[in-house]
Amino acid sequence: MPEKKNEITERKKEFRTTVDGMVVNRVYTPADLEECKQEGISVPGEYPYTRHIMPTGYRSKLWTMRQYAGFATVEETNKRYKYLYEQGQTGFSVAFHLPAQEGYDSDHPLSAGEVGKCGVAIDSLQDMERLWDGIPLAEVSTSMTINSTAPILLALYIAAAEKQGTSADKLRGTVQNDILKEYIARNTYIFGPTPSMRLVTDICSYCAQYMPLWNSISISGYHMREAGATAAQEAGFTLANGIAYVQAMIDRGMDVDSFAPRFSFFFAAYTNLLEEAAKFRALRRMWAKIMKERFGAKNPRSMMLRYHVQTDGFTLTEQQPLNNIVRVTLQALAAVLGSCQSLHTNSFDEALALPSEEAVQVALRTQQIIAYESGVTDTVDPLGGSYYIECLTNQIEDKAMRYINEIDKMGGALKAIEKGYIQREIATSAYNYQRAVDSGEQVVVGVNKFTVKEEQAPKVLEIGEEVEKRQTERLKRLKQERDNQKVSEVLDRVRNVAKSDENVMPALIEAVKAYATVGEISSALRDVFGEYREPNIF
Amino acid sequence: MQNRKIRVLIAKPGLDGHDRGIKAVTRGLRDAGMEVIYLGLRLTPEQIAEAAIQEDVDVVGLSCLSGAHLSLFPKTVSLVREKGGRDILFIGGGIIPKKDIPKLREAGIAQIFDPGTPLEEIVKFIKANLPEGVIDKED
């Protein structure tokens, strides 16, 4: 009889990166690399860019430290921007309040209670001009999280820059302009998929022609992840959406290399450090292959996945909020080890309210400590070659590709969304996660383990009712003072252009310059395009 | 005396699109045997109140993560009360600062569930605080 091995028991039957995530082996060896092919360990800066899009990585240029911010009226937000800039932030990222994101003015009944809450209140060019007061748009790069109303807000930014004497071709930044994930997760859609895709491609074409330094879209996995997607789902669903946008541009008759270099991406970073780092490596390789093999791109820049990362808001706990600083640090480190181009670190108090100035400073300092003290930026892709990392990179690629193939079979991302497939997959992952937390199988420190009696809540930022009052009064004054005959003319023109095949951007720029408001222009577009209602996935 | 499943209306008033939590709650309550109507998002308090009365629900669950809860939750409660839904139990969730909770209670929201609340706790709360006359039919 063979001698019974003295087996050491492990803490769990099975180890996974997250609930529904990847199965993790006890140990990885050279045999695992054999098994999952060697192609991952390529040279940084060379196709398929698994390790970094640049051969020099962060040795030549650090990522852009870009904190998403916006609250109350433009005056408060302008002050916060200047503060962040003084603290060493290297790019701006605008959070617009929900009314602007969903095409309503601050005085609309649906805006009641929402003005200046989730972002800065912007109704007109007057607001946009004041938002950038004292900040030269020729010298900064700005990211704008805006989707269904992206053409209007981009028009406002262009017009505000022009007032500062800066033409559109000099502007650097990004407009999110990713409507597909709005139907899946983020929910700030207005119009149905067909007119929305037309607006997305209008922006991309306009930027390709007139704004060579501007990222015309930021294809986002972040919100799907926040809604519950696993790392592999985030990767697969985001790239499936990316494929849909590239195809839509090609269908408009555009050459792939004329617009793809300005396509950018946006992902989440969770706390599982190594899975997240591997995810970014897998994503870079997948996009390069998709662009080269599927779309026949020739320009290497079309194949390079450039992306912004935000640490994951969902993982922040209301309980023992200071613990969030540690979570954000791990997540930010994952983003950097994954070779991101731009990063936002969340503030530790965001499960409680909008971030306070103190919390924002700690968040920015976290990036700066990683950049200047940790040493991880000294060599390119320091994790490359690790048996586990390379294996995990391949596994995530395989799993994400299976999702893309599934979506292809349904006829593409738009069809998969219409069927509710992506939404259901994500909702199931989210539910399984919640169940695992409730049962204690998934430990969340301070929530279902190592809990304490909570002390007094930390000081949080509040937006008072006077903000809404101030903003609506400002809007009322604007509507009295502007040339309303002109406004009605430009709005008619917006309607006519929307009905035609013409690119909407020039008409929108003209409209915002006449001080037509976000709500008025959105209404004009609603007249033509109608409104979308979410299908019930239950 | 009613002898039926507990009927719950779940909705998001205002413009907030964060629906991960509310969807998990919808599923959790359904798995606990309740009849749950998920009304969706971007709704006015009027639309929610209308649906609560028409659907004859015992419980209304509201979610808001955008910070508009202080104006939207109380308004929804008072509209439901006006329309005759005197006994309906209101619960809420989202990013709600602790100091707002007393105000919401006073306005008629029986309980606010913070992020991280186990689904089971919500189920228990509903069963323990059902409007008078509603009997939880176990099946």
XYZ file of C-alpha atoms in Angstrom:
677
model
C 0.000 0.000 0.000
C 1.392 3.406 -0.914
C 2.252 5.541 2.032
C -0.439 8.120 2.680
C 0.978 11.566 2.104
C 0.806 13.924 4.984
C -1.402 16.419 3.115
C -1.415 19.963 4.494
C -4.949 21.261 4.533
C -5.575 24.570 2.808
C -7.835 27.343 4.094
C -10.372 26.933 1.297
C -11.505 24.177 -1.055
C -10.944 26.419 -4.028
C -9.162 29.732 -4.440
C -10.562 32.294 -6.854
C -9.533 35.832 -7.741
C -13.053 37.027 -6.944
C -16.470 35.401 -6.694
C -17.092 34.061 -10.251
C -13.491 34.994 -11.061
C -10.490 32.918 -12.093
C -9.510 29.719 -10.318
C -6.060 30.159 -8.782
C -3.652 27.218 -8.526
C -1.493 26.550 -5.512
C 1.653 27.327 -7.387
C 2.702 28.202 -10.934
C 5.780 26.786 -12.587
C 7.534 26.979 -15.961
C 5.165 24.213 -17.073
C 2.271 26.683 -16.903
C 4.042 29.033 -19.266
C 4.557 26.158 -21.670
C 0.887 25.368 -21.463
C -0.355 28.876 -22.082
C 2.068 29.733 -24.866
C 5.024 32.031 -24.585
C 3.704 34.856 -26.736
C 2.889 37.004 -23.722
C 6.470 37.725 -22.835
C 7.160 40.101 -25.669
C 9.102 43.322 -25.747
C 7.458 46.503 -24.408
C 6.525 48.902 -27.181
C 6.157 46.135 -29.741
C 3.092 44.380 -31.072
C 0.988 43.029 -29.381
C 2.007 45.503 -26.670
C 1.224 43.144 -23.796
C 3.813 44.782 -21.573
C 3.438 48.465 -22.416
C 2.660 50.526 -25.490
C 5.966 52.388 -25.091
C 9.388 50.717 -24.996
C 10.420 52.986 -22.130
C 7.233 52.710 -20.052
C 7.119 55.127 -17.126
C 10.839 55.837 -17.465
C 9.983 58.434 -20.114
C 6.590 59.656 -18.965
C 4.528 58.956 -15.877
C 0.808 58.429 -16.208
C -1.461 61.472 -16.055
C -2.785 62.021 -12.539
C -6.333 62.968 -13.290
C -8.859 63.326 -10.491
C -12.538 63.261 -11.497
C -14.109 66.295 -9.880
C -17.103 68.573 -10.119
C -19.775 69.758 -7.708
C -22.090 72.648 -6.923
C -21.722 75.571 -9.341
C -18.819 76.417 -11.610
C -17.278 78.737 -9.017
C -16.793 75.967 -6.420
C -15.539 73.508 -9.018
C -13.144 76.030 -10.537
C -11.693 76.486 -7.053
C -11.331 72.699 -6.605
C -9.600 72.427 -10.000
C -7.128 75.103 -9.078
C -6.511 73.367 -5.767
C -5.875 70.021 -7.463
C -3.583 71.678 -9.973
C -1.572 73.322 -7.186
C -1.345 69.935 -5.477
C 0.353 68.422 -8.511
C -2.496 66.989 -10.533
C -1.474 66.786 -14.182
C -4.823 66.628 -15.997
C -8.427 67.650 -15.407
C -11.488 65.446 -15.377
C -14.931 67.011 -15.320
C -17.861 65.495 -13.457
C -21.058 67.058 -14.798
C -24.208 67.064 -12.705
C -26.888 64.596 -13.760
C -29.220 67.123 -15.436
C -26.492 68.022 -17.965
C -25.688 64.327 -18.437
C -29.313 63.539 -19.213
C -30.174 66.635 -21.194
C -32.123 68.795 -18.746
C -31.583 72.340 -17.578
C -31.283 73.060 -13.874
C -34.811 74.466 -13.794
C -36.475 71.322 -15.203
C -38.795 69.496 -12.750
C -36.714 66.302 -13.086
C -33.621 68.244 -12.007
C -35.101 69.078 -8.612
C -32.677 67.955 -5.926
C -29.986 66.978 -8.446
C -28.479 70.363 -9.286
C -24.760 70.432 -8.549
C -24.895 67.074 -6.772
C -23.114 64.403 -8.823
C -21.069 66.974 -10.628
C -20.887 70.602 -11.593
C -23.998 72.399 -12.827
C -23.544 73.412 -16.472
C -26.487 74.826 -18.399
C -24.887 77.100 -20.952
C -21.709 78.500 -22.452
C -21.708 81.098 -19.703
C -21.175 78.307 -17.149
C -18.535 76.569 -19.265
C -16.574 79.803 -19.652
C -16.587 80.404 -15.903
C -15.632 76.797 -15.159
C -12.259 77.392 -16.831
C -11.731 80.891 -15.543
C -7.981 81.359 -15.064
C -7.154 77.898 -16.465
C -5.619 78.108 -19.949
C -7.241 75.385 -22.059
C -4.346 75.576 -24.518
C -2.049 74.168 -21.846
C -4.068 71.527 -20.010
C -5.664 68.239 -20.941
C -9.264 67.663 -19.958
C -11.367 64.559 -19.773
C -15.127 64.938 -19.847
C -17.373 62.176 -18.582
C -20.312 62.819 -20.824
C -22.183 60.490 -23.126
C -25.703 61.044 -24.444
C -25.117 64.802 -24.404
C -21.449 64.494 -25.378
C -21.837 66.421 -28.663
C -23.347 69.375 -26.778
C -20.768 69.439 -23.990
C -17.911 69.025 -26.454
C -19.360 71.933 -28.429
C -19.408 73.974 -25.211
C -15.776 73.130 -24.488
C -14.740 74.072 -28.022
C -16.653 77.361 -27.761
C -15.203 78.166 -24.317
C -11.679 77.499 -25.601
C -12.331 79.723 -28.602
C -13.309 82.521 -26.212
C -9.903 82.056 -24.589
C -8.302 82.322 -28.020
C -7.558 78.605 -28.433
C -8.746 76.802 -31.545
C -10.124 73.260 -31.474
C -7.093 71.724 -33.186
C -4.924 72.698 -30.200
C -7.173 71.106 -27.568
C -6.005 68.038 -25.688
C -8.324 65.743 -23.809
C -11.000 63.112 -24.001
C -14.746 62.969 -24.327
C -16.234 59.734 -22.994
C -18.842 59.475 -25.764
C -19.482 55.786 -25.046
C -23.225 55.293 -25.265
C -23.329 51.503 -25.396
C -22.219 51.037 -21.823
C -24.895 53.542 -20.756
C -27.575 51.076 -21.843
C -25.692 48.304 -20.039
C -24.739 49.945 -16.795
C -24.404 53.669 -16.332
C -27.899 54.647 -17.394
C -27.539 58.240 -18.561
C -28.898 57.499 -22.043
C -31.498 59.748 -23.664
C -32.075 58.539 -27.224
C -32.346 55.018 -28.590
C -29.328 53.096 -29.872
C -29.597 54.052 -33.566
C -29.572 57.864 -33.254
C -27.125 57.559 -30.356
C -24.633 55.617 -32.448
C -24.974 58.271 -35.120
C -24.072 60.973 -32.567
C -21.101 58.923 -31.322
C -19.733 58.581 -34.827
C -20.465 62.245 -35.594
C -18.101 63.173 -32.753
C -15.470 60.650 -33.823
C -15.528 61.901 -37.419
C -15.476 65.543 -36.367
C -12.499 64.951 -34.079
C -10.666 62.939 -36.737
C -10.942 65.945 -39.011
C -10.595 68.948 -36.705
C -9.211 67.827 -33.336
C -6.094 65.732 -33.923
C -5.017 65.816 -30.263
C -8.404 64.892 -28.835
C -9.533 61.368 -27.848
C -12.916 61.142 -29.519
C -14.197 58.280 -27.359
C -13.291 56.551 -24.135
C -14.689 53.042 -24.372
C -15.491 52.209 -20.808
C -15.474 48.999 -18.844
C -15.436 50.849 -15.544
C -19.187 51.202 -15.127
C -19.895 47.615 -16.113
C -17.407 46.492 -13.487
C -19.025 48.773 -10.939
C -22.358 47.227 -11.832
C -20.966 43.796 -10.975
C -19.009 42.445 -13.967
C -15.986 40.231 -13.296
C -12.571 41.220 -14.627
C -12.967 38.930 -17.644
C -16.482 40.237 -18.334
C -15.238 43.800 -18.096
C -12.514 42.993 -20.620
C -14.769 41.074 -23.015
C -17.770 43.405 -22.936
C -15.683 46.573 -23.284
C -13.773 45.301 -26.283
C -17.030 44.026 -27.815
C -18.344 47.597 -27.540
C -15.063 48.838 -29.009
C -15.528 46.528 -31.970
C -19.034 47.943 -32.485
C -17.710 51.525 -32.585
C -14.869 50.703 -34.966
C -17.311 48.887 -37.230
C -19.762 51.812 -37.106
C -17.005 54.191 -38.211
C -15.933 51.862 -41.017
C -19.588 51.622 -42.066
C -19.576 55.415 -42.387
C -16.836 54.991 -44.943
C -13.923 55.994 -42.724
C -10.510 54.379 -43.051
C -9.667 52.565 -39.833
C -6.326 54.302 -39.363
C -7.930 57.727 -39.736
C -9.794 57.515 -36.423
C -8.607 54.500 -34.397
C -5.447 56.172 -33.042
C -7.720 58.567 -31.124
C -9.861 55.818 -29.597
C -9.123 55.456 -25.890
C -10.388 53.251 -23.081
C -11.363 53.429 -19.439
C -11.206 50.566 -16.945
C -11.637 49.839 -13.270
C -9.010 48.546 -10.865
C -10.217 46.262 -8.082
C -8.291 45.189 -5.009
C -7.087 41.835 -6.357
C -3.751 43.294 -7.352
C -2.399 40.562 -9.582
C -5.613 39.787 -11.422
C -6.079 43.459 -12.236
C -2.512 43.911 -13.455
C -2.916 40.808 -15.631
C -6.241 42.099 -16.960
C -4.616 45.254 -18.317
C -1.895 43.204 -19.991
C -4.515 40.923 -21.559
C -6.568 43.897 -22.744
C -3.625 45.509 -24.476
C -2.785 42.317 -26.327
C -6.392 41.616 -27.305
C -7.040 45.078 -28.711
C -3.834 44.985 -30.740
C -4.862 41.665 -32.273
C -8.434 42.795 -32.912
C -7.311 45.955 -34.665
C -4.678 44.246 -36.761
C -6.363 40.956 -37.567
C -10.048 41.854 -37.563
C -9.945 45.396 -38.906
C -6.697 45.341 -40.865
C -5.211 48.421 -39.187
C -1.773 49.348 -40.484
C -0.820 52.216 -38.194
C 0.652 50.856 -34.934
C -1.122 53.664 -33.046
C -4.450 52.166 -34.094
C -3.442 48.963 -32.329
C -2.263 50.531 -29.078
C -4.750 50.338 -26.249
C -4.395 53.579 -24.318
C -6.503 53.845 -21.207
C -7.498 55.663 -18.082
C -8.104 53.784 -14.844
C -10.260 54.663 -11.887
C -9.954 52.736 -8.660
C -13.151 50.938 -7.931
C -15.869 52.875 -6.124
C -17.912 49.823 -5.279
C -15.183 48.366 -3.064
C -15.146 51.433 -0.827
C -16.849 50.748 2.465
C -18.886 53.079 4.566
C -17.636 51.152 7.593
C -14.181 52.134 8.925
C -13.689 54.530 5.989
C -9.947 54.983 6.534
C -9.467 51.368 5.415
C -10.402 52.612 1.962
C -7.053 54.376 1.679
C -5.404 50.952 1.728
C -7.836 49.555 -0.844
C -7.252 52.504 -3.145
C -3.487 52.078 -2.802
C -3.647 48.439 -3.893
C -5.966 49.302 -6.762
C -3.807 52.187 -7.927
C -0.758 49.958 -7.755
C -2.557 47.417 -9.930
C -3.266 50.142 -12.490
C 0.375 51.211 -12.529
C 1.712 47.649 -12.658
C -0.712 47.198 -15.555
C 0.851 50.211 -17.369
C -2.059 52.664 -17.514
C -1.783 56.079 -19.212
C -3.986 57.975 -16.799
C -5.313 57.339 -13.296
C -7.940 58.583 -10.881
C -7.704 57.467 -7.270
C -10.908 57.533 -5.241
C -11.200 59.367 -1.969
C -11.689 57.328 1.183
C -14.961 59.032 2.100
C -16.821 58.350 -1.153
C -19.098 55.659 0.298
C -20.371 58.405 2.585
C -20.754 61.445 0.368
C -18.940 63.599 -2.169
C -15.220 63.725 -1.342
C -13.888 66.360 1.024
C -10.753 68.336 0.178
C -8.701 66.396 2.727
C -9.772 63.051 1.301
C -9.052 64.218 -2.249
C -5.555 65.223 -1.216
C -4.822 61.789 0.282
C -6.076 60.198 -2.928
C -3.764 62.281 -5.085
C -0.844 61.722 -2.708
C -1.383 57.965 -3.070
C -0.571 58.256 -6.768
C 2.399 60.473 -6.081
C 3.839 58.035 -3.530
C 3.501 55.168 -5.998
C 5.100 57.315 -8.700
C 7.985 58.741 -6.739
C 8.644 56.420 -3.781
C 7.619 52.849 -4.578
C 10.162 52.151 -7.320
C 7.652 50.254 -9.470
C 7.990 52.879 -12.208
C 11.721 52.323 -12.672
C 11.430 49.361 -15.005
C 8.813 48.519 -17.631
C 6.220 45.888 -16.681
C 8.023 44.585 -13.595
C 5.588 41.658 -13.317
C 6.330 40.369 -16.837
C 7.622 36.817 -16.855
C 6.029 35.811 -13.571
C 4.542 32.348 -14.066
C 1.313 33.391 -12.396
C 0.962 36.756 -14.125
C 1.630 35.409 -17.592
C -0.739 32.517 -17.017
C -3.450 34.768 -15.628
C -2.999 37.172 -18.555
C -3.623 34.305 -20.969
C -6.585 33.009 -18.995
C -8.283 36.397 -18.901
C -7.679 36.788 -22.621
C -9.243 33.374 -23.307
C -12.263 34.029 -21.135
C -12.816 37.543 -22.478
C -12.488 36.272 -26.057
C -15.223 33.741 -25.336
C -17.545 36.604 -24.385
C -16.624 38.471 -27.571
C -17.317 35.361 -29.661
C -20.653 34.912 -27.917
C -21.581 38.537 -28.686
C -20.416 38.160 -32.295
C -22.759 35.211 -32.632
C -25.658 37.402 -31.493
C -24.800 39.945 -34.162
C -22.622 42.322 -32.174
C -22.752 44.412 -29.002
C -25.860 46.383 -29.943
C -27.880 43.212 -30.480
C -26.514 41.661 -27.284
C -27.601 44.758 -25.373
C -31.053 44.765 -26.964
C -31.450 41.147 -25.896
C -30.389 42.096 -22.382
C -27.599 39.490 -22.532
C -24.813 41.705 -21.193
C -27.052 43.297 -18.565
C -28.167 39.878 -17.310
C -24.637 38.469 -17.164
C -23.535 41.451 -15.103
C -26.577 41.394 -12.807
C -25.962 37.716 -12.087
C -22.322 38.319 -11.200
C -23.371 41.191 -8.955
C -25.974 39.084 -7.197
C -23.577 36.180 -6.673
C -21.073 38.596 -5.198
C -23.626 40.053 -2.795
C -24.647 36.546 -1.751
C -21.016 35.621 -1.133
C -20.533 38.715 1.010
C -23.735 38.012 2.919
C -22.646 34.427 3.607
C -19.180 35.517 4.646
C -17.534 33.497 1.870
C -16.235 36.773 0.420
C -14.580 38.702 3.215
C -14.943 42.479 3.207
C -12.863 43.816 6.076
C -14.875 45.992 8.399
C -18.176 44.928 6.813
C -18.591 41.184 7.415
C -15.395 40.539 9.368
C -13.298 42.550 11.815
C -16.218 44.863 12.417
C -16.256 47.491 15.125
C -18.916 49.658 16.579
C -18.759 52.593 14.191
C -17.570 55.872 15.563
C -18.774 59.244 14.474
C -18.983 59.718 10.752
C -16.132 61.798 9.269
C -16.724 65.280 7.992
C -18.193 65.176 4.495
C -18.859 67.675 1.774
C -22.440 68.829 1.471
C -24.173 70.654 -1.348
C -26.752 73.003 0.102
C -30.097 73.918 -1.376
C -28.806 77.398 -2.186
C -26.779 75.900 -5.044
C -29.921 74.953 -6.951
C -31.428 78.336 -6.244
C -28.327 80.198 -7.400
C -28.044 78.112 -10.569
C -31.698 78.428 -11.575
C -31.619 82.180 -11.004
C -28.533 82.454 -13.168
C -30.281 80.460 -15.879
C -33.348 82.675 -15.681
C -31.205 85.783 -16.111
C -29.408 84.260 -19.068
C -32.680 83.468 -20.800
C -33.775 87.083 -20.358
C -30.541 88.652 -21.546
C -29.623 86.594 -24.615
C -30.969 87.091 -28.144
C -33.926 84.708 -28.039
C -34.757 85.136 -31.725
C -31.281 83.876 -32.544
C -31.692 80.982 -30.073
C -34.854 79.808 -31.742
C -33.114 79.953 -35.138
C -30.129 77.879 -34.019
C -32.440 75.326 -32.401
C -34.374 74.994 -35.673
C -31.104 74.396 -37.413
C -30.190 71.679 -34.859
C -33.506 69.942 -35.603
C -32.935 70.101 -39.339
C -29.397 68.791 -39.129
C -30.533 65.991 -36.819
C -33.070 64.957 -39.464
C -30.388 64.929 -42.186
C -27.142 62.969 -42.579
C -25.046 66.013 -41.857
C -22.606 65.938 -38.941
C -24.321 67.611 -35.962
C -21.172 69.159 -34.487
C -21.011 72.452 -36.443
C -24.690 73.193 -35.775
C -24.219 72.436 -32.093
C -21.207 74.716 -31.824
C -23.253 77.463 -33.435
C -26.122 76.774 -31.028
C -24.060 76.904 -27.839
C -22.388 80.112 -29.007
C -25.831 81.683 -29.181
C -26.255 80.599 -25.538
C -28.847 77.961 -26.261
C -28.829 75.730 -23.178
C -28.025 72.060 -22.729
C -31.680 71.372 -21.972
C -32.956 73.309 -24.992
C -30.581 71.636 -27.414
C -31.350 68.207 -25.929
C -35.057 68.912 -26.347
C -34.516 69.820 -29.983
C -32.720 66.503 -30.472
C -35.462 64.654 -28.553
C -37.997 66.140 -30.968
C -36.209 64.332 -33.779
C -34.782 61.217 -32.105
C -37.335 60.369 -29.407
C -36.430 58.787 -26.080
C -35.220 55.369 -24.965
C -36.855 53.210 -22.295
C -34.880 50.488 -20.564
C -36.043 46.903 -21.251
C -37.013 44.971 -18.124
C -34.380 42.293 -17.512
C -36.201 40.696 -14.579
C -57.385 40.290 5.881
C -55.035 39.709 2.989
C -53.589 36.302 2.453
C -51.101 36.794 -0.310
C -47.421 37.332 -0.942
C -45.889 40.581 0.228
C -46.004 43.062 -2.650
C -43.052 45.412 -3.031
C -42.473 48.264 -5.450
C -38.827 49.089 -6.132
C -37.910 52.340 -7.862
C -35.271 54.987 -8.352
C -36.550 58.553 -8.223
C -34.552 61.330 -9.879
C -31.803 61.137 -12.458
C -29.379 58.765 -10.710
C -28.439 55.707 -12.766
C -26.599 53.581 -10.144
C -28.765 50.472 -10.082
C -26.481 47.668 -8.919
C -27.773 47.769 -5.364
C -31.430 48.101 -6.194
C -31.281 45.266 -8.704
C -29.629 42.997 -6.128
C -32.319 43.960 -3.608
C -35.048 43.239 -6.163
C -33.661 39.781 -6.731
C -33.051 39.157 -3.045
C -36.620 40.040 -2.063
C -37.967 37.887 -4.861
C -35.818 34.968 -3.723
C -37.269 35.511 -0.256
C -40.731 34.866 -1.700
C -42.011 38.406 -2.167
C -43.715 39.732 -5.255
C -41.476 42.523 -6.464
C -42.276 45.092 -9.113
C -39.118 46.744 -10.421
C -40.267 50.068 -11.814
C -36.828 51.147 -13.002
C -35.010 54.450 -12.933
C -35.321 58.117 -13.843
C -38.781 58.431 -12.330
C -40.562 61.351 -10.761
C -42.065 60.968 -7.269
C -45.461 61.332 -8.996
C -44.834 58.333 -11.249
C -43.712 56.195 -8.324
C -46.686 57.203 -6.194
C -49.068 56.448 -9.028
C -47.586 52.977 -9.487
C -47.579 52.244 -5.748
C -51.318 52.885 -5.554
C -52.199 51.138 -8.794
C -50.159 48.059 -7.941
C -51.602 47.992 -4.428
C -48.221 47.337 -2.829
C -47.399 46.849 0.835
C -43.871 48.183 0.629
C -42.046 50.800 -1.468
C -38.256 50.646 -1.712
C -36.438 53.753 -2.973
C -32.800 54.115 -3.957
C -30.708 57.186 -4.593
C -26.925 57.559 -4.794
C -26.795 61.027 -6.290
C -27.437 63.033 -3.144
C -30.969 64.055 -4.094
C -32.597 61.821 -1.451
C -33.641 64.667 0.858
C -35.884 66.191 -1.761
C -37.018 63.024 -3.556
C -37.777 60.514 -0.768
C -40.050 62.724 1.381
C -41.889 63.955 -1.704
C -42.607 60.387 -2.795
C -43.910 59.447 0.652
C -46.225 62.424 0.887
C -47.631 61.851 -2.603
C -48.369 58.209 -1.771
C -50.040 59.223 1.486
C -52.112 61.859 -0.355
C -53.276 59.314 -2.879
C -54.538 57.072 -0.109
C -51.600 54.736 0.495
C -51.756 55.367 4.209
C -50.194 52.118 5.424
C -47.519 51.518 2.832
C -44.124 50.805 4.396
C -41.258 52.865 2.971
C -37.633 51.801 2.982
C -34.647 53.390 1.288
C -30.997 52.974 0.436
C -28.057 54.584 -1.318
C -25.317 56.999 -0.390
C -27.129 58.659 2.491
C -25.124 60.672 5.033
C -25.908 59.578 8.597
C -27.124 63.002 9.624
C -29.872 62.898 6.987
C -31.387 59.708 8.383
C -33.453 61.339 11.165
C -34.954 63.742 8.606
C -35.892 60.865 6.329
C -37.388 58.914 9.243
C -39.452 61.886 10.186
C -40.680 62.110 6.603
C -41.916 58.545 6.776
C -39.048 56.368 5.537
C -39.102 53.582 8.110
C -35.534 52.465 7.535
C -32.461 53.438 5.525
C -30.165 50.578 4.560
C -26.524 51.582 4.198
C -24.126 50.165 1.618
C -22.982 46.763 2.849
C -26.347 45.763 4.353
C -26.928 42.001 3.975
C -30.031 41.225 1.881
C -31.337 39.083 4.733
C -31.504 42.116 6.988
C -33.807 43.910 4.550
C -36.043 40.836 4.276
C -36.282 40.562 8.065
C -37.044 44.232 8.446
C -39.876 44.117 5.930
C -41.429 41.048 7.539
C -41.239 42.586 11.000
C -42.678 45.933 9.945
C -45.406 45.053 7.495
C -48.452 47.300 7.457
C -51.183 46.049 9.710
C -53.364 43.433 8.083
C -50.734 42.126 5.681
C -49.859 38.560 6.465
C -46.733 37.073 5.020
C -47.874 34.024 3.102
C -45.101 31.455 3.225
C -45.053 29.164 0.250
